[in-house]
mmCIF file of C-alpha atoms in Angstrom:
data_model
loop_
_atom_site.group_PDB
_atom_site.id
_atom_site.type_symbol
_atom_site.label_atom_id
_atom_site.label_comp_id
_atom_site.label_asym_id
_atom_site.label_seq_id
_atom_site.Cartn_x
_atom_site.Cartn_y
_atom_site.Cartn_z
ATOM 1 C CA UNK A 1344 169.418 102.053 127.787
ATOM 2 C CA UNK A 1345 168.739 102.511 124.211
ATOM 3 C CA UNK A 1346 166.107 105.381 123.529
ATOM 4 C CA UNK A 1347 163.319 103.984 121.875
ATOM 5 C CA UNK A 1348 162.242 105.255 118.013
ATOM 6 C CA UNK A 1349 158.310 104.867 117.699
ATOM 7 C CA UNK A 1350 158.910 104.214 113.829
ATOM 8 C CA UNK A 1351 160.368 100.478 115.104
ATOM 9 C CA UNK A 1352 157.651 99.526 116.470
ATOM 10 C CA UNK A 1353 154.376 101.608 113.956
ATOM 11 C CA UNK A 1354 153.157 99.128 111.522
ATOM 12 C CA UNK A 1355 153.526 100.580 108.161
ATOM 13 C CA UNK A 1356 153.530 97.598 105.830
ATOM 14 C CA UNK A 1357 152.160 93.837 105.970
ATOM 15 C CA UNK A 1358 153.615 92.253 108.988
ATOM 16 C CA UNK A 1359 154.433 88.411 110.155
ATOM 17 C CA UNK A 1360 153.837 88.346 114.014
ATOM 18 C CA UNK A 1361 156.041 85.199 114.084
ATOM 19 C CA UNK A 1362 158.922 87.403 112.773
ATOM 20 C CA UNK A 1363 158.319 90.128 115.510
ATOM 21 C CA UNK A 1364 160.312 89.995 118.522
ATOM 22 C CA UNK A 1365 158.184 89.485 121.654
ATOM 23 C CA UNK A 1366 160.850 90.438 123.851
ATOM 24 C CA UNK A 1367 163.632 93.430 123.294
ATOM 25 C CA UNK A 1368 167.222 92.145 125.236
ATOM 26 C CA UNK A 1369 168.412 95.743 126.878
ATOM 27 C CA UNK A 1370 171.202 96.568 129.424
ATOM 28 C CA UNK A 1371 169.293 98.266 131.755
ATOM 29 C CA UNK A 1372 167.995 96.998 135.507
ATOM 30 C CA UNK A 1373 164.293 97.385 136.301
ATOM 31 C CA UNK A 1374 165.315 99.670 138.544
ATOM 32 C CA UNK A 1375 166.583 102.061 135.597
ATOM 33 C CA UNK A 1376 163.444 101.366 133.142
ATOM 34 C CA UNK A 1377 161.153 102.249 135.963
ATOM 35 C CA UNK A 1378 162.571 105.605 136.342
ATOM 36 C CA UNK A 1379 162.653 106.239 132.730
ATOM 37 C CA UNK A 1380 159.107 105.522 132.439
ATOM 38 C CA UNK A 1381 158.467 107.769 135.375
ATOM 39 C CA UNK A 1382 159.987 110.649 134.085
ATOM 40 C CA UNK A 1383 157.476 109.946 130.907
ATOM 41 C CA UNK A 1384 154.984 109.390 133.223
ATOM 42 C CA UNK A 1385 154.964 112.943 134.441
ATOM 43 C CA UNK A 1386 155.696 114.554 130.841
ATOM 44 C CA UNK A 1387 152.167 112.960 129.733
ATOM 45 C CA UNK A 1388 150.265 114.285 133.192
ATOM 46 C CA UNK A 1389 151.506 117.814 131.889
ATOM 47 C CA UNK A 1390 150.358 117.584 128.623
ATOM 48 C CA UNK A 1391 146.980 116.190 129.459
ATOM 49 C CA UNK A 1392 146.719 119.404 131.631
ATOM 50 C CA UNK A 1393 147.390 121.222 128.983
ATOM 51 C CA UNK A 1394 145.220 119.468 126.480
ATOM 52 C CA UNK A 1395 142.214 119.803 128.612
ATOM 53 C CA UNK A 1396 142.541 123.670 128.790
ATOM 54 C CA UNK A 1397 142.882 123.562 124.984
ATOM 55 C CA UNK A 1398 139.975 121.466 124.720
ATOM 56 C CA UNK A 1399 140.282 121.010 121.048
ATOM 57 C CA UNK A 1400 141.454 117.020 121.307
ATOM 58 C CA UNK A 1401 140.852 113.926 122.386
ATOM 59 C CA UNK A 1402 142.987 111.078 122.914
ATOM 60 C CA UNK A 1403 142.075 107.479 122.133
ATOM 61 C CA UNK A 1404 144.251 104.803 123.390
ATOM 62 C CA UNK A 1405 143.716 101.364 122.032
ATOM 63 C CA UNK A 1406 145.463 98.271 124.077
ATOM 64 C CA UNK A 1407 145.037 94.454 122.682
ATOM 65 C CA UNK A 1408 147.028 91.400 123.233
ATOM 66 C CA UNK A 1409 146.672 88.112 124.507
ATOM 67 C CA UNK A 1410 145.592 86.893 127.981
ATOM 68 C CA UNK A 1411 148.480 87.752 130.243
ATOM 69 C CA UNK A 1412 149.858 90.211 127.896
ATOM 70 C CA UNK A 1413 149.848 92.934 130.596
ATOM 71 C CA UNK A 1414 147.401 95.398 129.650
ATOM 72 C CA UNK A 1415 145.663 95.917 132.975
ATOM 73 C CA UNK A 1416 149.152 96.154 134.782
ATOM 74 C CA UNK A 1417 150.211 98.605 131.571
ATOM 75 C CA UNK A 1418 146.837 100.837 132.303
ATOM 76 C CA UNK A 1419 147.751 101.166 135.809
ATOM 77 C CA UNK A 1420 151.492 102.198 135.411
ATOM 78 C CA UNK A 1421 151.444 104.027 132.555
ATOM 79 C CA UNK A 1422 148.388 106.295 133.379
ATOM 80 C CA UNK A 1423 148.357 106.488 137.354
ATOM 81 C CA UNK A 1424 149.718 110.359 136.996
ATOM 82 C CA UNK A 1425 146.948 111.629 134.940
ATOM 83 C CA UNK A 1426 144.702 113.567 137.239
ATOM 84 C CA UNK A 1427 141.367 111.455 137.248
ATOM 85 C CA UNK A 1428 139.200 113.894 135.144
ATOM 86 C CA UNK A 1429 141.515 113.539 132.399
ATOM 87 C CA UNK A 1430 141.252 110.131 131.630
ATOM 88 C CA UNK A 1431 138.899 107.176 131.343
ATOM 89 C CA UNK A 1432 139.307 103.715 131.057
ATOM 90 C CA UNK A 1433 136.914 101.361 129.118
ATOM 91 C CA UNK A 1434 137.291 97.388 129.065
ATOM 92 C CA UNK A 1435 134.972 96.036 126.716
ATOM 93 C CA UNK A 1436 133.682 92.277 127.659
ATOM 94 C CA UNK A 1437 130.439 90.370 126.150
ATOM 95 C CA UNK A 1438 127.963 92.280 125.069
ATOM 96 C CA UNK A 1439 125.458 92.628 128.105
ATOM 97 C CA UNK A 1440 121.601 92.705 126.396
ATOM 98 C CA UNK A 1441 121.523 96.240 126.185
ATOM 99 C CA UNK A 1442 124.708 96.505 123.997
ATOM 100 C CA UNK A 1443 123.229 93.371 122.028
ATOM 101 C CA UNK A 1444 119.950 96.158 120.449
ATOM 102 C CA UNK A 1445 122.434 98.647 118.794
ATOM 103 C CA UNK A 1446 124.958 97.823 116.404
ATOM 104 C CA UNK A 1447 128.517 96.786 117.712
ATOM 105 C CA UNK A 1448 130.248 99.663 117.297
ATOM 106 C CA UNK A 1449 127.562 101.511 119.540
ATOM 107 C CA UNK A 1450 129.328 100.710 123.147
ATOM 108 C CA UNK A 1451 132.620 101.752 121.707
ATOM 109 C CA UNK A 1452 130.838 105.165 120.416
ATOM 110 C CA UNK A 1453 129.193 106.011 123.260
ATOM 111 C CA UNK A 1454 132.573 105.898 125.248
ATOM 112 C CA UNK A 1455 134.867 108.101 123.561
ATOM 113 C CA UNK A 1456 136.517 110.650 124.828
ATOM 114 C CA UNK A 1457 135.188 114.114 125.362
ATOM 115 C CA UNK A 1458 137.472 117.070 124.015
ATOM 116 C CA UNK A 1459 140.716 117.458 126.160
ATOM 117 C CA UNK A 1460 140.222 113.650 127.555
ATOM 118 C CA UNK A 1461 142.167 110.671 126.861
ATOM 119 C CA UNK A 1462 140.105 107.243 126.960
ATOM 120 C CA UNK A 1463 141.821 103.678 127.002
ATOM 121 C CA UNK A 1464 139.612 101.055 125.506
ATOM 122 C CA UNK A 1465 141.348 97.916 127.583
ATOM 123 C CA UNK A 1466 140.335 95.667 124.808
ATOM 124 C CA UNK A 1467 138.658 96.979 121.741
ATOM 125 C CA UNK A 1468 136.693 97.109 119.218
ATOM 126 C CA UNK A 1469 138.692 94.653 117.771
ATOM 127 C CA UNK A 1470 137.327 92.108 119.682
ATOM 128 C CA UNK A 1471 134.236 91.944 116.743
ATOM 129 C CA UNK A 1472 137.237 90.753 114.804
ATOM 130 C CA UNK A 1473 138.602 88.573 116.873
ATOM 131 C CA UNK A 1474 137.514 86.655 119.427
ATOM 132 C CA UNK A 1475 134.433 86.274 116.955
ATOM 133 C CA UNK A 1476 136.632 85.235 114.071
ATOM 134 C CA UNK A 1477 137.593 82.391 116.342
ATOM 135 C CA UNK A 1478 133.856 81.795 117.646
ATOM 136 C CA UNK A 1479 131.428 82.812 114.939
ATOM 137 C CA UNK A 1480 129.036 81.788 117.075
ATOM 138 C CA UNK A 1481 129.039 84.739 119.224
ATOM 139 C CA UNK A 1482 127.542 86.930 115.960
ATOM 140 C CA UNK A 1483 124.526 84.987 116.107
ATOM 141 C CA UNK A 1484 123.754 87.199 119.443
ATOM 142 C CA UNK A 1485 123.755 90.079 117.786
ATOM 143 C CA UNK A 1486 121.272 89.250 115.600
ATOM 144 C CA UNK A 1487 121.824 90.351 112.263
ATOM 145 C CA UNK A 1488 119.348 90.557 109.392
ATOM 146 C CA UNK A 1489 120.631 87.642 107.240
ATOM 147 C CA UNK A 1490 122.431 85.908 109.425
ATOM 148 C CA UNK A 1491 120.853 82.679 110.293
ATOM 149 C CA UNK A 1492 123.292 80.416 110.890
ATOM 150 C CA UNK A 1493 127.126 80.412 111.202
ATOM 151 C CA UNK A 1494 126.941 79.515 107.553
ATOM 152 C CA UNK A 1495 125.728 82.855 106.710
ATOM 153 C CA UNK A 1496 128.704 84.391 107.963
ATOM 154 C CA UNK A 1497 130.436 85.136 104.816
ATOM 155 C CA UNK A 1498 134.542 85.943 103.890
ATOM 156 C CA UNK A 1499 132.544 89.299 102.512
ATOM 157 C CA UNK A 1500 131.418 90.035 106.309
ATOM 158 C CA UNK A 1501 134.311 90.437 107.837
ATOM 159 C CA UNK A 1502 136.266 92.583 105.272
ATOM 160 C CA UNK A 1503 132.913 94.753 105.711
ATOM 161 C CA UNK A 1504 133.226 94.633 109.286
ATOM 162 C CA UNK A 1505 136.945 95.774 108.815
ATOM 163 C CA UNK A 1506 135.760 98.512 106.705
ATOM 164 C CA UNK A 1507 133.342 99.608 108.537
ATOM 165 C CA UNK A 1508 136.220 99.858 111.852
ATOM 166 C CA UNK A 1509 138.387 101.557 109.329
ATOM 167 C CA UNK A 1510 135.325 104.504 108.484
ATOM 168 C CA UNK A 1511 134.930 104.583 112.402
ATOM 169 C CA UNK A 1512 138.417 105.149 113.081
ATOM 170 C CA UNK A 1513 138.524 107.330 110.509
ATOM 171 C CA UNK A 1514 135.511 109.620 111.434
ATOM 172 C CA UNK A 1515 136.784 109.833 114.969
ATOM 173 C CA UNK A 1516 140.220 110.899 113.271
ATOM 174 C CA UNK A 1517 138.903 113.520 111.312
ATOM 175 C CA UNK A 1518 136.890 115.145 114.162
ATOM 176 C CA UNK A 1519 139.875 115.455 116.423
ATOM 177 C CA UNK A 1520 140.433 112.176 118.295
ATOM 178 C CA UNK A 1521 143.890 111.326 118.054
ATOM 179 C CA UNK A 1522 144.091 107.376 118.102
ATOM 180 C CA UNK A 1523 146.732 105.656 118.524
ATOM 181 C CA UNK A 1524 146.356 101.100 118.978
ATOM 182 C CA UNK A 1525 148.873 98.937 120.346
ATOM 183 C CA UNK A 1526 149.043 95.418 120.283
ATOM 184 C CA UNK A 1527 151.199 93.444 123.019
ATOM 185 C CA UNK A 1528 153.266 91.039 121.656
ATOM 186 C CA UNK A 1529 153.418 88.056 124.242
ATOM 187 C CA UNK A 1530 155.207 84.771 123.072
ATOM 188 C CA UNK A 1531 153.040 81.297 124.004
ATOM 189 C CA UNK A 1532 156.013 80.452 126.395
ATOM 190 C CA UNK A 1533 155.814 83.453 128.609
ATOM 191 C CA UNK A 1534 152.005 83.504 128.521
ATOM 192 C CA UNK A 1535 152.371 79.497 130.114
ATOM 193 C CA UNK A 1536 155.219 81.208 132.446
ATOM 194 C CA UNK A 1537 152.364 84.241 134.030
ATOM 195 C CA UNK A 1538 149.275 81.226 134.089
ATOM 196 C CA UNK A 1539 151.593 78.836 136.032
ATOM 197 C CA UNK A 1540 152.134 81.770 138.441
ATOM 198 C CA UNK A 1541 148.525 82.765 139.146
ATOM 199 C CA UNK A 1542 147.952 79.216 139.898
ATOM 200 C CA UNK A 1543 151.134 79.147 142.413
ATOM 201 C CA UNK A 1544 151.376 82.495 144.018
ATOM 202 C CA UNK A 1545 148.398 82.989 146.169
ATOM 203 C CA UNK A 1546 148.031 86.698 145.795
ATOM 204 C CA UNK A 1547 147.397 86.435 142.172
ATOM 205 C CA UNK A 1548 145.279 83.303 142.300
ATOM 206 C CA UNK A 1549 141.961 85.480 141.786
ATOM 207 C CA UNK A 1550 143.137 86.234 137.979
ATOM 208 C CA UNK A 1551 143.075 82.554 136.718
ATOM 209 C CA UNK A 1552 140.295 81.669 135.094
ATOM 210 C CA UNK A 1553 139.765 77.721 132.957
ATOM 211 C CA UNK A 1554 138.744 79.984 130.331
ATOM 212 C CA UNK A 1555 142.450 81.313 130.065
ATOM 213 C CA UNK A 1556 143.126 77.792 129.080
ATOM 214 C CA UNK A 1557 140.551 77.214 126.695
ATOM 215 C CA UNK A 1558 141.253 80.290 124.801
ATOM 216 C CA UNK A 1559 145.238 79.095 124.679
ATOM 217 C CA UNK A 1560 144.204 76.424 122.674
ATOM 218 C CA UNK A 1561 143.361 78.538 119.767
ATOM 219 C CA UNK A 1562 146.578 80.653 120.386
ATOM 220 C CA UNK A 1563 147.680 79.845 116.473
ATOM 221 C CA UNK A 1564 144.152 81.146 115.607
ATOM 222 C CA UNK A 1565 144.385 84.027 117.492
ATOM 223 C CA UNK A 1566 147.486 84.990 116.163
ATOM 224 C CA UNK A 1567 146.357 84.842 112.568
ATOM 225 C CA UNK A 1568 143.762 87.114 113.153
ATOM 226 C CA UNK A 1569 145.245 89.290 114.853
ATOM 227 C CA UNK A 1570 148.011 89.392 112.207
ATOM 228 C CA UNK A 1571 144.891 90.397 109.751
ATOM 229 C CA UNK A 1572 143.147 92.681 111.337
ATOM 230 C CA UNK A 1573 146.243 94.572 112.092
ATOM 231 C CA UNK A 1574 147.368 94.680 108.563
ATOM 232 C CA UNK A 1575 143.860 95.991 107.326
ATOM 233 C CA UNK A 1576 143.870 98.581 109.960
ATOM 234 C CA UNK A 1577 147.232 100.143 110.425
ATOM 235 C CA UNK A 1578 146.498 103.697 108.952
ATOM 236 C CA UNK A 1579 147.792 106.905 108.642
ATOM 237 C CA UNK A 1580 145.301 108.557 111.104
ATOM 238 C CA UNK A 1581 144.898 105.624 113.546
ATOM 239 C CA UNK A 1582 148.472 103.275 113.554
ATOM 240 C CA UNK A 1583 148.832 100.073 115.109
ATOM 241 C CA UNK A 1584 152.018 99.563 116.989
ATOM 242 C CA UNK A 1585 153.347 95.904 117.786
ATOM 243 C CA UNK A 1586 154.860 96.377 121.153
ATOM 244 C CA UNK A 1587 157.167 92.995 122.200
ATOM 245 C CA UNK A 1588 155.342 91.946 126.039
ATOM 246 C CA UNK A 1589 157.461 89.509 127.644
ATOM 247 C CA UNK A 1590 159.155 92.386 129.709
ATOM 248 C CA UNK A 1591 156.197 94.240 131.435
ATOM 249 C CA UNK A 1592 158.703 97.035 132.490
ATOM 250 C CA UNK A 1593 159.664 97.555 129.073
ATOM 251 C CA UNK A 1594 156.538 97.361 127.315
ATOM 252 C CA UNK A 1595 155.245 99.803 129.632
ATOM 253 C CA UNK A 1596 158.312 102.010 128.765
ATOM 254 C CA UNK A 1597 157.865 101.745 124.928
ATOM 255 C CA UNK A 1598 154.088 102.462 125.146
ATOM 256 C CA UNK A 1599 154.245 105.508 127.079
ATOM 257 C CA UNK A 1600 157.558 106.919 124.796
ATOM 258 C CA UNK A 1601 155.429 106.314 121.479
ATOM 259 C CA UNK A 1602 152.277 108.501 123.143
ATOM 260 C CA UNK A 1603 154.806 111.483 124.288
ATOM 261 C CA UNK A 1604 156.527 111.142 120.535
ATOM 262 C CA UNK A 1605 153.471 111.477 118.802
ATOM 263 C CA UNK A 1606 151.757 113.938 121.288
ATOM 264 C CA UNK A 1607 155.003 116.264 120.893
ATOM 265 C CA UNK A 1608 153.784 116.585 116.875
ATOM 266 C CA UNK A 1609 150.716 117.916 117.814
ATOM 267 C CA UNK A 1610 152.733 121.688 118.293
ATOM 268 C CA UNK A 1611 149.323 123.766 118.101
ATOM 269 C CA UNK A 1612 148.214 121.780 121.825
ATOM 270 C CA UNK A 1613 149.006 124.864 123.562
ATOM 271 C CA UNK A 1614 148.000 126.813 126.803
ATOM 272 C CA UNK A 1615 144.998 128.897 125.897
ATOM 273 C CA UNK A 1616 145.134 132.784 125.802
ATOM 274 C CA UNK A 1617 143.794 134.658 127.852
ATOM 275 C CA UNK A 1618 141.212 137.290 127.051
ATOM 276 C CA UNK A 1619 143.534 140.851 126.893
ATOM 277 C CA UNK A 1620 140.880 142.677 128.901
ATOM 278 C CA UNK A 1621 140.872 140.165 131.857
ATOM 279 C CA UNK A 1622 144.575 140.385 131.724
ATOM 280 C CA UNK A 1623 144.718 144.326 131.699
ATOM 281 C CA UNK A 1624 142.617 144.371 134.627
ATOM 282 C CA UNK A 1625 144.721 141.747 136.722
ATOM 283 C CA UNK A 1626 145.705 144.683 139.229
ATOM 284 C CA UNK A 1627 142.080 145.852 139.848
ATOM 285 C CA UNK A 1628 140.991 142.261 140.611
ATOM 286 C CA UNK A 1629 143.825 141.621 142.956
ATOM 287 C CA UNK A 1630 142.727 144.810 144.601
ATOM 288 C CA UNK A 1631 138.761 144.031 144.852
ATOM 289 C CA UNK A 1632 140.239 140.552 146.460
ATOM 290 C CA UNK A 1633 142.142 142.144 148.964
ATOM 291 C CA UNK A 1634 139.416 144.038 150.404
ATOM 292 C CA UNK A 1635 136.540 141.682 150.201
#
């Protein structure tokens, strides 16, 4: 299987998500993409280790894509060898009321990472970008001085809005979060494929919802946002990557190889040292152990 460069897949200029593959053809079984993504797997679990001794870091891992797009599945696989007080997993849904008296970027503050964690945000912040690009509606709920009406709800608010995400990301950047966002690339045809089979296979009946359907109906919409946002946001300090979704094995593969390549850069993630006068006096502890 072909190794996988990070640079294919980090948006660095204005993209078309129609021209992006959602689906990468490779000669490889599952069988053989599983175990590379294990061997990832356990590469990241060290580091984390590592990184919480170090305590200087934190990692923030940003997942968006359609319905179906596999980012629950992706959370589980990718993540499941990270021992638990290492990482933390945030899925961000409507607002509930208390959410609804800050600002909206208040929720996603309040559950960052502390130094030497990583946090996934299973859906975003981004979601004030899109899913309320394609109901304005729901900003009326968070009501905002000015905003009366979905008439009020200018072309100048959103580029504000994607400022303001930009100063966030930004802020959390410069004050050691490392954040990396990607966005699973599903095609409409293999999102239809994964709804048809909740409806048919019993065991995954519990994940359909008629809300899955009503949001396909504004997949074009959806996709032009998400086209936007992306190409306002990709920066230096927190990328977007456009990973193709239609193979979950492979997706999951390409995440976790992106995280390890850009972890590796951060060289100064080290062990710390330990205090020379502790580790002159090793013997004489050993010794007061012994005979206690």
């Amino acid at each position: 299987m072909k190794s996988i460069d990070p640079q294919d897949f980090k948006v660095t200029d204005k993209i078309k998500l129609k021209k992006l593959p959602t689906l990468i053809k490779v000669e490889a079984e599952d069988d053989e993409k599983e175990e590379k993504l294990d061997k990832v797997k356990e590469k990241l679990s060290d580091l984390q280790d590592i990184m919480y001794a170090h305590n200087k870091y934190s990692v923030l891992i940003c997942l968006q894509g359609m319905d179906t797009s596999g980012k629950d599945s992706l959370v589980r696989e990718v993540f499941k060898e990270f021992n638990p007080r290492g990482v933390v997993v945030h899925s961000f849904k409507t607002p509930n009321s208390t959410e609804l008296e800050h600002d909206y970027l208040w929720r996603h503050y309040i559950a960052l990472p502390e130094k030497g964690k990583f946090a996934i945000f299973n859906r975003t912040h981004y979601e004030n970008v899109l899913v309320t690009r394609v109901h304005p509606e729901f900003i009326l709920a968070e009501n905002l001085p000015g905003i009366n009406s979905v008439d009020d709800i200018t072309p100048k608010f959103w580029k504000n809005r994607i400022e303001q995400i930009n100063n966030f990301e930004k802020h959390i950047a410069e004050n050691g979060t490392i954040v990396m966002k990607f966005f699973l690339h599903l095609s409409k045809d293999e999102q239809k494929n994964r709804l048809l089979r909740r409806l048919e296979e019993g065991k995954h009946n519990w994940k359909f919802s008629p809300g899955d359907l009503k949001e396909r109906d504004h997949w074009d919409e959806y996709q032009h946002y998400y086209e936007e946002a992306i190409n306002q946001t990709s920066t230096d300090y927190a990328p977007w990557y456009v990973v193709p979704a239609d193979d979950k094995d492979m997706a999951r593969y390409i995440v976790a190889k992106i995280i390890w390549e850009q972890m590796k850069q951060y060289t100064d993630i080290q062990v710390p040292e330990l205090d020379p006068e502790i580790k002159d006096n090793f013997d004489l502890y050993k010794k007061k152990l012994e005979n206690s």
